Short mmCIF file of C-alpha atoms in Angstrom, two decimals:
data_model
loop_
_atom_site.label_atom_id
_atom_site.label_comp_id
_atom_site.label_asym_id
_atom_site.label_seq_id
_atom_site.Cartn_x
_atom_site.Cartn_y
_atom_site.Cartn_z
CA MET L 1 -48.15 -5.35 136.19
CA THR L 2 -44.42 -4.89 135.58
CA ILE L 3 -42.05 -2.78 137.65
CA ARG L 4 -41.73 -0.36 134.72
CA VAL L 5 -45.50 0.21 134.58
CA LEU L 6 -45.65 0.66 138.34
CA ARG L 7 -42.78 3.13 138.26
CA THR L 8 -44.52 5.11 135.54
CA GLU L 9 -47.76 5.22 137.52
CA LEU L 10 -45.89 6.44 140.59
CA ARG L 11 -44.43 9.31 138.56
CA ARG L 12 -47.67 10.42 136.90
CA SER L 13 -50.21 9.86 139.68
CA VAL L 14 -50.94 11.49 143.02
CA ALA L 15 -50.11 8.23 144.82
CA PRO L 16 -46.73 9.41 146.23
CA TRP L 17 -48.34 12.64 147.40
CA ALA L 18 -51.14 10.70 149.07
CA GLY L 19 -48.61 8.60 150.99
CA ALA L 20 -46.63 11.69 151.96
CA VAL L 21 -49.75 13.50 153.19
CA VAL L 22 -50.85 10.51 155.26
CA LEU L 23 -47.44 10.06 156.90
CA THR L 24 -46.62 13.72 157.58
CA SER L 25 -50.08 14.67 158.84
CA ALA L 26 -50.19 11.65 161.16
CA LEU L 27 -46.75 12.37 162.62
CA ALA L 28 -47.57 16.06 162.97
CA PHE L 29 -50.76 15.20 164.85
CA LEU L 30 -48.98 12.79 167.19
CA TYR L 31 -45.98 14.99 167.93
CA LEU L 32 -47.47 18.48 167.88
CA VAL L 33 -50.62 17.77 169.88
CA ASP L 34 -50.23 16.88 173.55
CA GLY L 35 -52.88 14.20 173.93
CA ALA L 36 -53.68 11.04 175.84
CA TRP L 37 -51.47 9.03 173.47
CA TRP L 38 -48.41 10.39 175.32
CA ARG L 39 -49.58 9.57 178.84
CA GLY L 40 -49.71 6.52 181.06
CA SER L 41 -48.85 2.89 180.47
CA ALA L 42 -51.02 2.86 177.31
CA ALA L 43 -49.02 5.58 175.52
CA TRP L 44 -48.58 4.94 171.81
CA THR L 45 -44.84 4.28 172.20
CA ALA L 46 -45.13 2.18 175.39
CA GLN L 47 -46.53 -1.15 174.17
CA TRP L 48 -47.14 -2.86 170.82
CA THR L 49 -50.90 -3.14 171.21
CA SER L 50 -51.18 0.51 172.27
CA LEU L 51 -49.10 1.50 169.24
CA ALA L 52 -51.41 -0.39 166.90
CA LEU L 53 -54.61 0.97 168.45
CA TRP L 54 -53.47 4.60 168.66
CA THR L 55 -52.33 4.60 165.02
CA ARG L 56 -55.67 3.02 164.09
CA GLY L 57 -57.36 5.88 165.94
CA LEU L 58 -55.73 8.33 163.52
CA LEU L 59 -57.82 6.83 160.72
CA PHE L 60 -60.69 8.94 162.03
CA TYR L 61 -59.36 11.69 159.77
CA LEU L 62 -56.79 9.85 157.62
CA TRP L 63 -59.39 7.56 156.05
CA PRO L 64 -61.67 10.38 154.75
CA LEU L 65 -58.53 12.09 153.49
CA THR L 66 -57.47 9.05 151.46
CA VAL L 67 -60.99 8.66 150.06
CA GLY L 68 -60.82 12.25 148.80
CA LEU L 69 -57.30 11.81 147.40
CA GLY L 70 -58.42 8.62 145.67
CA ALA L 71 -61.30 10.48 144.05
CA LEU L 72 -58.85 13.14 142.86
CA GLN L 73 -56.76 10.39 141.26
CA GLY L 74 -59.87 8.92 139.65
CA LEU L 75 -60.48 12.23 137.84
CA ARG L 76 -57.11 12.14 136.07
CA ASP L 77 -58.32 10.78 132.73
CA HIS L 78 -61.30 13.12 132.71
CA ARG L 79 -59.14 16.16 133.48
CA CYS L 80 -56.75 15.23 130.66
CA ARG L 81 -59.65 14.51 128.26
CA MET L 82 -58.23 11.04 127.60
CA THR L 83 -61.26 8.90 128.41
CA GLU L 84 -62.31 8.25 124.81
CA LEU L 85 -58.71 7.69 123.72
CA LEU L 86 -58.04 5.10 126.43
CA THR L 87 -61.28 3.23 125.80
CA SER L 88 -60.32 2.87 122.13
CA THR L 89 -57.00 1.14 122.89
CA PRO L 90 -56.77 -2.67 122.91
CA ARG L 91 -55.36 -2.77 126.43
CA PRO L 92 -58.08 -4.02 128.84
CA ALA L 93 -59.42 -1.46 131.27
CA ARG L 94 -58.71 -3.76 134.18
CA HIS L 95 -54.97 -3.59 133.39
CA ARG L 96 -54.97 0.19 133.62
CA ALA L 97 -57.04 0.03 136.80
CA ALA L 98 -54.66 -2.51 138.34
CA ALA L 99 -51.67 -0.26 137.65
CA LEU L 100 -53.42 2.74 139.16
CA THR L 101 -54.70 0.97 142.27
CA GLY L 102 -51.43 -0.93 142.73
CA ALA L 103 -49.38 2.27 142.85
CA THR L 104 -51.75 3.90 145.32
CA ALA L 105 -52.00 0.79 147.49
CA LEU L 106 -48.22 0.53 147.63
CA THR L 107 -47.64 4.13 148.72
CA LEU L 108 -50.45 4.21 151.29
CA ALA L 109 -49.42 0.88 152.82
CA ALA L 110 -45.80 2.07 152.93
CA ALA L 111 -46.81 5.36 154.57
CA PHE L 112 -48.82 3.58 157.26
CA ALA L 113 -46.01 1.07 157.79
CA LEU L 114 -43.52 3.92 158.27
CA LEU L 115 -45.87 5.53 160.79
CA VAL L 116 -46.01 2.28 162.75
CA LEU L 117 -42.23 1.90 162.39
CA VAL L 118 -41.63 5.29 164.03
CA GLY L 119 -43.54 4.13 167.09
CA ALA L 120 -42.07 0.61 166.92
CA VAL L 121 -38.52 1.92 167.25
CA GLN L 122 -39.50 3.62 170.50
CA VAL L 123 -41.38 0.58 171.79
CA ILE L 124 -38.32 -1.60 171.16
CA ALA L 125 -36.07 0.95 172.86
CA GLY L 126 -38.37 0.93 175.88
CA SER L 127 -39.76 -2.04 177.76
CA GLY L 128 -42.63 -3.14 175.56
CA TYR L 129 -44.00 -6.66 175.93
CA PRO L 130 -42.97 -8.49 172.71
CA HIS L 131 -45.77 -10.31 170.87
CA LEU L 132 -47.41 -10.45 167.44
CA GLY L 133 -51.04 -10.00 168.50
CA TRP L 134 -50.90 -6.34 167.47
CA LEU L 135 -50.16 -7.11 163.79
CA PRO L 136 -53.78 -7.79 162.69
CA VAL L 137 -54.84 -4.42 164.14
CA SER L 138 -52.26 -2.58 162.02
CA LEU L 139 -52.77 -4.72 158.90
CA VAL L 140 -56.51 -4.00 158.92
CA GLY L 141 -55.68 -0.31 159.41
CA ALA L 142 -53.51 -0.31 156.28
CA LEU L 143 -56.27 -2.16 154.41
CA PHE L 144 -58.74 0.55 155.43
CA LEU L 145 -56.56 3.21 153.79
CA VAL L 146 -56.09 1.19 150.61
CA ALA L 147 -59.77 0.22 150.29
CA GLY L 148 -60.88 3.80 150.94
CA ALA L 149 -58.54 5.16 148.27
CA VAL L 150 -59.67 2.55 145.71
CA LEU L 151 -63.33 3.34 146.46
CA GLY L 152 -62.57 7.03 146.00
CA MET L 153 -60.89 6.34 142.65
CA GLY L 154 -63.88 4.40 141.41
CA ALA L 155 -66.29 7.10 142.55
CA GLY L 156 -64.14 9.77 140.92
CA ARG L 157 -64.15 7.85 137.63
CA ALA L 158 -67.92 7.27 137.81
CA LEU L 159 -68.73 10.87 138.83
CA PRO L 160 -66.17 13.04 136.99
CA SER L 161 -66.70 16.40 138.66
CA ALA L 162 -64.41 18.81 140.50
CA LEU L 163 -66.82 18.59 143.43
CA THR L 164 -66.49 14.83 143.77
CA PRO L 165 -63.23 14.68 145.83
CA PRO L 166 -64.24 17.21 148.51
CA ALA L 167 -67.77 15.84 148.66
CA LEU L 168 -66.51 12.29 149.11
CA ALA L 169 -63.96 13.33 151.73
CA MET L 170 -66.62 15.20 153.71
CA GLY L 171 -69.09 12.34 153.33
CA ALA L 172 -66.49 9.84 154.57
CA PHE L 173 -65.71 12.07 157.52
CA VAL L 174 -69.40 12.40 158.45
CA PHE L 175 -69.81 8.63 158.06
CA THR L 176 -66.87 7.98 160.41
CA ALA L 177 -68.03 10.58 162.93
CA LEU L 178 -71.54 9.13 163.07
CA LEU L 179 -70.22 5.59 163.54
CA GLN L 180 -68.02 6.80 166.39
CA SER L 181 -70.87 8.67 168.09
CA THR L 182 -74.64 8.37 167.67
CA LEU L 183 -74.97 5.48 165.21
CA GLY L 184 -72.16 3.45 166.73
CA ARG L 185 -73.01 3.90 170.43
CA THR L 186 -75.88 2.50 172.48
CA GLU L 187 -77.04 4.17 175.67
CA THR L 188 -77.28 1.82 178.60
CA THR L 189 -77.19 1.67 182.39
CA THR L 190 -74.57 -0.25 184.33
CA ALA L 191 -75.42 -2.85 186.97
CA ASP L 192 -74.62 -0.17 189.56
CA GLY L 193 -77.14 2.27 188.07
CA TYR L 194 -74.74 4.64 186.32
CA PRO L 195 -75.55 5.89 182.80
CA ALA L 196 -73.09 4.75 180.11
CA THR L 197 -72.76 4.16 176.40
CA GLU L 198 -71.40 1.04 174.70
CA PRO L 199 -70.11 0.50 171.17
CA ASN L 200 -72.43 -1.50 168.96
CA ARG L 201 -71.85 -3.57 165.83
CA LEU L 202 -72.13 -0.58 163.49
CA SER L 203 -69.19 1.15 165.18
CA LEU L 204 -66.92 -1.62 163.89
CA LEU L 205 -67.54 -0.52 160.30
CA SER L 206 -65.61 2.63 161.19
CA PRO L 207 -61.87 2.73 160.39
CA ALA L 208 -61.11 4.25 163.80
CA VAL L 209 -61.25 2.58 167.21
CA GLN L 210 -62.28 3.87 170.59
CA GLU L 211 -59.74 5.66 172.78
CA VAL L 212 -57.04 3.41 174.23
CA ARG L 213 -57.45 3.38 178.02
CA ASP L 214 -55.91 0.05 179.03
CA VAL L 215 -52.81 -1.61 177.70
CA LEU L 216 -54.36 -5.07 178.16
CA VAL L 217 -57.30 -4.44 175.79
CA THR L 218 -57.20 -5.40 172.13
CA LEU L 219 -59.62 -6.17 169.29
CA SER L 220 -61.00 -9.69 169.01
CA VAL L 221 -60.48 -12.05 166.06
CA PRO L 222 -64.14 -11.78 164.84
CA VAL L 223 -63.63 -8.01 164.57
CA HIS L 224 -60.58 -8.48 162.34
CA VAL L 225 -62.43 -10.99 160.16
CA GLY L 226 -65.58 -8.90 159.84
CA GLN L 227 -63.68 -5.72 159.02
CA THR L 228 -61.58 -7.53 156.41
CA VAL L 229 -64.73 -8.79 154.68
CA TRP L 230 -66.17 -5.27 154.70
CA LEU L 231 -62.97 -3.77 153.26
CA LEU L 232 -62.58 -6.37 150.54
CA GLY L 233 -66.13 -5.56 149.41
CA MET L 234 -65.29 -1.84 149.47
CA ALA L 235 -62.12 -2.35 147.40
CA ALA L 236 -63.95 -4.61 144.93
CA THR L 237 -66.60 -1.94 144.39
CA GLY L 238 -63.95 0.73 143.81
CA PHE L 239 -62.11 -1.44 141.28
CA ALA L 240 -65.35 -2.37 139.51
CA LEU L 241 -66.27 1.31 139.19
CA LEU L 242 -62.86 2.01 137.68
CA VAL L 243 -63.43 -0.46 134.85
CA ALA L 244 -67.19 0.04 134.42
CA ALA L 245 -68.11 1.65 131.11
CA THR L 246 -71.93 1.75 131.29
CA PRO L 247 -74.46 2.98 133.84
CA ARG L 248 -75.65 -0.58 134.37
CA ALA L 249 -72.12 -1.79 135.07
CA ARG L 250 -71.63 1.04 137.56
CA LEU L 251 -74.84 0.08 139.35
CA THR L 252 -73.76 -3.56 139.46
CA ALA L 253 -70.41 -2.47 140.88
CA LEU L 254 -72.15 -1.41 144.09
CA VAL L 255 -73.06 -5.01 144.91
CA PRO L 256 -69.70 -5.98 146.51
CA VAL L 257 -69.68 -3.12 149.04
CA VAL L 258 -73.30 -3.77 150.03
CA ALA L 259 -72.71 -7.52 150.28
CA GLY L 260 -69.48 -6.94 152.17
CA ALA L 261 -71.25 -4.73 154.72
CA ALA L 262 -74.05 -7.27 155.14
CA LEU L 263 -71.65 -10.19 155.62
CA ALA L 264 -69.47 -8.14 157.96
CA LEU L 265 -72.44 -7.31 160.19
CA LEU L 266 -73.17 -11.04 160.43
CA VAL L 267 -69.58 -11.79 161.49
CA LEU L 268 -68.93 -8.80 163.76
CA PRO L 269 -69.83 -9.40 167.43
CA SER L 270 -72.78 -7.55 168.93
CA ASP L 271 -71.64 -7.82 172.55
CA PRO L 272 -69.17 -5.01 173.46
CA ARG L 273 -67.29 -7.47 175.67
CA ARG L 274 -66.53 -9.55 172.56
CA MET L 275 -65.36 -6.52 170.55
CA TYR L 276 -62.67 -5.16 172.86
CA VAL L 277 -61.23 -8.08 174.81
CA VAL L 278 -58.46 -8.65 177.32
CA ASP L 279 -55.25 -10.03 175.87
CA GLU L 280 -54.93 -13.06 178.15
CA ALA L 281 -51.25 -13.59 177.41
CA ALA L 282 -50.41 -9.97 178.25
CA ALA L 283 -52.55 -10.12 181.41
CA GLU L 284 -50.84 -13.26 182.74
CA LEU L 285 -49.27 -12.54 186.13
CA VAL L 286 -45.53 -12.58 186.71
CA CYS L 287 -44.53 -12.63 190.40
CA ASP L 288 -41.52 -12.03 192.58
CA GLY L 289 -42.53 -13.18 196.03
CA PRO L 290 -45.80 -11.54 197.09
CA VAL L 291 -45.60 -8.85 194.38
CA CYS L 292 -47.12 -9.57 190.96
CA VAL L 293 -47.58 -7.61 187.73
CA SER L 294 -48.98 -8.49 184.32
CA ARG L 295 -46.62 -9.86 181.69
CA ALA L 296 -47.14 -6.63 179.74
CA HIS L 297 -45.46 -4.76 182.63
CA GLN L 298 -42.90 -7.39 183.56
CA ALA L 299 -40.06 -4.89 183.06
CA ARG L 300 -41.47 -2.81 185.95
CA LEU L 301 -41.57 -5.68 188.44
CA ALA L 302 -38.02 -5.20 189.74
CA GLY L 303 -38.73 -1.60 190.71
CA LEU L 304 -41.99 -2.57 192.42
CA VAL L 305 -40.78 -5.43 194.62
CA GLY L 306 -39.05 -3.31 197.27
CA PRO L 307 -41.84 -0.72 197.74
CA GLY L 308 -44.48 -3.49 197.54
CA GLU L 309 -42.89 -5.61 200.28
CA GLU L 310 -42.36 -2.51 202.42
CA ALA L 311 -46.03 -1.55 202.01
CA LEU L 312 -47.10 -5.04 203.11
CA ARG L 313 -44.80 -4.82 206.15
CA LEU L 314 -46.26 -1.48 207.19
CA LEU L 315 -49.83 -2.68 206.71
CA ARG L 316 -49.12 -5.83 208.71
CA GLY L 317 -47.66 -3.74 211.52
CA ALA L 318 -50.75 -1.51 211.58
CA LEU L 319 -53.54 -4.04 210.93
CA GLY L 320 -52.07 -7.28 212.25
CA ASP L 321 -53.66 -10.45 210.87
CA ARG L 322 -56.25 -8.38 208.97
CA ALA L 323 -53.59 -6.93 206.69
CA PRO L 324 -53.30 -7.91 203.01
CA VAL L 325 -50.62 -10.47 202.17
CA SER L 326 -49.82 -9.66 198.54
CA VAL L 327 -49.56 -6.83 196.05
CA ARG L 328 -50.92 -7.41 192.55
CA GLU L 329 -51.59 -5.38 189.44
CA ASP L 330 -55.32 -5.28 188.76
CA THR L 331 -55.81 -6.91 185.35
CA ALA L 332 -59.62 -6.71 185.38
CA VAL L 333 -60.94 -4.39 182.64
CA LEU L 334 -64.31 -3.02 183.70
CA PRO L 335 -66.88 -1.36 181.42
CA ASP L 336 -67.32 2.36 181.96
CA GLY L 337 -69.58 3.17 184.90
CA THR L 338 -68.92 -0.12 186.71
CA VAL L 339 -68.08 0.15 190.40
CA PRO L 340 -64.93 -1.86 191.17
CA ARG L 341 -64.81 -4.76 193.62
CA TRP L 342 -61.80 -5.07 195.89
CA SER L 343 -60.03 -7.80 197.87
CA ARG L 344 -59.05 -7.39 201.52
CA THR L 345 -56.21 -9.91 201.21
CA THR L 346 -54.54 -8.36 198.15
CA VAL L 347 -53.48 -4.80 197.42
CA LEU L 348 -54.77 -4.28 193.89
CA PHE L 349 -53.30 -1.40 191.94
CA ASP L 350 -53.17 -0.01 188.43
CA PHE L 351 -50.10 1.68 186.99
CA ASP L 352 -52.37 4.39 185.57
CA ASP L 353 -54.08 5.11 188.90
CA ASP L 354 -53.41 8.76 189.79
CA VAL L 355 -51.86 7.90 193.16
CA VAL L 356 -49.56 5.19 191.78
CA ALA L 357 -48.65 6.93 188.52
CA ALA L 358 -47.56 10.10 190.34
CA ALA L 359 -45.15 8.25 192.66
CA SER L 360 -41.63 9.20 191.52
CA THR L 361 -39.59 7.57 194.32
CA ASP L 362 -39.66 4.25 196.16
CA ARG L 363 -40.91 6.03 199.28
CA GLU L 364 -43.79 7.64 197.39
CA LEU L 365 -44.63 4.34 195.71
CA THR L 366 -44.75 2.63 199.10
CA ARG L 367 -47.09 5.35 200.33
CA ALA L 368 -49.28 4.94 197.25
CA LEU L 369 -49.54 1.16 197.74
CA VAL L 370 -50.42 1.63 201.40
CA ALA L 371 -53.16 4.01 200.27
CA LYS L 372 -54.54 1.38 197.86
CA GLY L 373 -54.44 -1.18 200.66
CA MET L 374 -56.42 1.05 203.01
CA VAL L 375 -58.91 2.88 200.75
CA PRO L 376 -58.68 1.47 197.19
CA GLY L 377 -61.32 3.79 195.72
CA CYS L 378 -64.92 3.37 194.60
CA ALA L 379 -65.08 5.72 191.61
CA PRO L 380 -66.84 3.92 188.71
CA ALA L 381 -64.57 2.88 185.84
CA GLY L 382 -63.89 5.83 183.55
CA TRP L 383 -64.82 8.36 186.25
CA SER L 384 -62.69 10.36 188.66
CA ARG L 385 -63.60 11.35 192.19
CA PHE L 386 -62.25 13.80 194.77
CA GLY L 387 -63.88 14.32 198.13
CA ARG L 388 -64.53 12.45 201.33
CA GLU L 389 -62.99 9.25 199.99
CA THR L 390 -59.73 11.16 199.36
CA PHE L 391 -59.85 12.62 202.86
CA ALA L 392 -60.33 9.15 204.35
CA ARG L 393 -57.42 7.76 202.31
CA THR L 394 -55.11 10.61 203.39
CA ALA L 395 -55.94 10.17 207.07
CA ALA L 396 -55.68 6.37 206.90
CA VAL L 397 -52.23 6.45 205.29
CA GLY L 398 -51.13 8.98 207.90
CA TRP L 399 -52.36 6.59 210.60
CA VAL L 400 -50.34 3.68 209.15
CA LEU L 401 -47.16 5.68 208.60
CA GLY L 402 -47.47 8.00 211.61
CA ASP L 403 -47.04 11.02 209.35
CA LEU L 404 -49.81 12.88 207.52
CA ARG L 405 -48.81 14.10 204.05
CA ALA L 406 -50.57 14.73 200.78
CA LEU L 407 -50.58 11.61 198.64
CA PRO L 408 -48.94 11.50 195.19
CA GLY L 409 -51.39 12.43 192.48
CA SER L 410 -53.69 14.34 194.82
CA GLY L 411 -54.17 17.03 192.21
CA PRO L 412 -53.22 20.73 192.23
CA ALA L 413 -52.11 22.60 195.34
CA SER L 414 -55.64 23.75 196.18
CA MET L 415 -56.90 20.15 196.28
CA ARG L 416 -53.93 19.01 198.38
CA HIS L 417 -54.56 21.81 200.85
CA GLU L 418 -58.23 20.88 201.06
CA ALA L 419 -57.39 17.21 201.65
CA ASP L 420 -54.92 18.16 204.39
CA ALA L 421 -57.35 20.57 206.04
CA GLU L 422 -60.10 17.94 206.14
CA ALA L 423 -57.98 14.93 207.06
CA ARG L 424 -55.60 16.40 209.64
CA PRO L 425 -58.14 17.03 212.45
CA VAL L 426 -59.56 13.52 211.98
CA TRP L 427 -56.08 11.99 211.97
CA LYS L 428 -55.12 13.81 215.15
CA GLU L 429 -58.30 12.71 216.88
CA LEU L 430 -57.86 9.13 215.67
CA THR L 431 -54.27 8.81 216.88
CA ALA L 432 -55.25 10.20 220.28
CA LEU L 433 -57.78 7.41 220.88
CA PRO L 434 -56.99 4.13 222.65
CA ARG L 435 -55.54 1.50 220.33
CA ALA L 436 -58.70 -0.64 220.40
CA GLU L 437 -60.87 2.31 219.38
CA GLN L 438 -58.44 3.23 216.62
CA LEU L 439 -58.63 -0.28 215.17
CA SER L 440 -62.42 -0.26 215.46
CA ARG L 441 -62.72 2.93 213.43
CA ILE L 442 -60.13 1.78 210.90
CA GLU L 443 -62.00 -1.50 210.43
CA ALA L 444 -65.29 0.36 209.95
CA MET L 445 -63.62 2.61 207.40
CA ARG L 446 -62.15 -0.36 205.50
CA ALA L 447 -65.51 -2.13 205.53
CA ALA L 448 -67.11 0.89 203.84
CA ALA L 449 -64.15 1.41 201.48
CA PHE L 450 -63.94 -2.20 200.27
CA SER L 451 -67.67 -2.73 199.90
CA CYS L 452 -68.18 0.70 198.27
CA GLU L 453 -71.20 1.11 200.52
CA GLY L 454 -71.46 3.90 203.04
CA ASP L 455 -69.05 6.75 203.76
CA ALA L 456 -65.49 5.71 204.61
CA PHE L 457 -64.59 9.14 205.98
CA ASP L 458 -67.70 9.22 208.14
CA ALA L 459 -66.77 5.80 209.53
CA LEU L 460 -63.27 7.04 210.31
CA THR L 461 -64.64 9.95 212.32
CA GLY L 462 -66.83 7.67 214.42
CA GLY L 463 -70.05 8.46 212.59
CA ALA L 464 -72.90 9.47 214.85
CA ASP L 465 -70.73 9.03 217.93
CA ARG L 466 -68.41 11.82 216.96
#
C-alpha cells in the first residue's frame, strides 16, 4: 500500500472522523466529568501505570463506538452502489481491504496515542515514577480500537444495511457491559466473611479494565498475551469478512475470532491475583532513615521525613519502648473485603488514606501519622467506616499530643462535631487517670485496634469498669 493510496483512503473514508471522535470524546469525558481519575495518588496524570489503566477504562464506551464507525465505513461501497463494479476489476479484494483497514488503523492508533500523550505530558511535568511497564497496557488498548473497527468494517460489508452500524455499536456496548458486570464477575466471600465479587477470566475479553484504586497495581503479562491473541483473531475475522465474496467464505471468516477467543481463554489467568498484580519494581521501598516509601512515590519522601520522624518521637514519648520505630508506606494490595493486618513496630500508611491524604501541612501530616500509629483502622479493603473506631483514634491522638482536635479527613463538619462530642469526654477522663492506668487503657485499645478484634473505643473507656 503506497502513501498515495493511503492518502486517498484518508480523504474518502470516515477514518479521520473516527479518530477525531475517539480523541475529542475521550478528552471531553476526562476533563468535563469530575471523577475518580482526578483524585488521589492513582489519578490519571499522576503515574504512568495509572495513565495507561485510566485511558484503557475509557474503552468501555470508545470500543463500541469504533465498532459502529467501522461498520459505517464497511457500508461505503454498498451506499455508492459500487460493489459489482469493484468486484469486476482486476485488483485483488485484499488490496482494497488493506488500504481501507490501514487508513482506519492509522487514525485510531494516532488518536489513542494523542490521548495518552496529553496525560503523559502532565505525568512528566509532575513526579511520576519513570518506567516502561505501562506500555503494553496502552498498546493493547490501541489494538482493541483497531481490531474493533476492522471487525465492524467486515460486518458492515457482510450485512449491508443502515441498521448494521447502530446495532453493532449497541451489541458491542452490551457485550462490554456484561463482561464488566454479571458475566465477568464472580460472587465470593472473603476469608473474613465479607461478601465480595472478583473478576473472572471472561472479564479479560473486555476492552475496559476495572477501576484504578492503587498506583502499584498493573495487568500481568499473561493478560497482555491472551488479549493480544483474542484481538488478532478479531481483526483477522474482520479482514476476512471484507474480502469474502460468498456466504460460505463469510461463514469461514468467523473461525479466527472463535479460535482467538478459545486460545485467549486458555492463556488468560483464572486467579484474580494473577490478573491484576503488584508492580514489584514500583513497590520497592526507598528509605531515608526510619521513613520509607515505595519507589513510585519516591518524590514525596523528602516531604515525609520530617513529619514521620516527629511522629515517631511523639509516639516514643507517649508509649515508651512499646512505640513503633519506623514509618513505612503500606505496599500490600488487599482484595476487596479483606480486613487489614497491622504491625505494632511500624506505622503503616497509605497516601490515599483519608486521614493522610487530607493533611495539608507538616503538622497535620504528623498528626495523621500518629493516628495511624495508634489506631490504624480495621475497615475492610474497599470499604469506609466512621464510628467508634474514629472516636477512639481522635481521643488517642489527643492523648499523645495533649490536645484534642478533629483529625484531617474526618469528613464534613457534622461528622467532626460528632467525633469531638464522643471523644472529648473520654479523653478528659483518660488524662485525669494515674499514668499507669492511662497506659493500661491505651494498651488495651491498641490491642483491639491492631488485632481488629473487639472495640477499641470501649477498651479506651475502661470497658465494663467504666
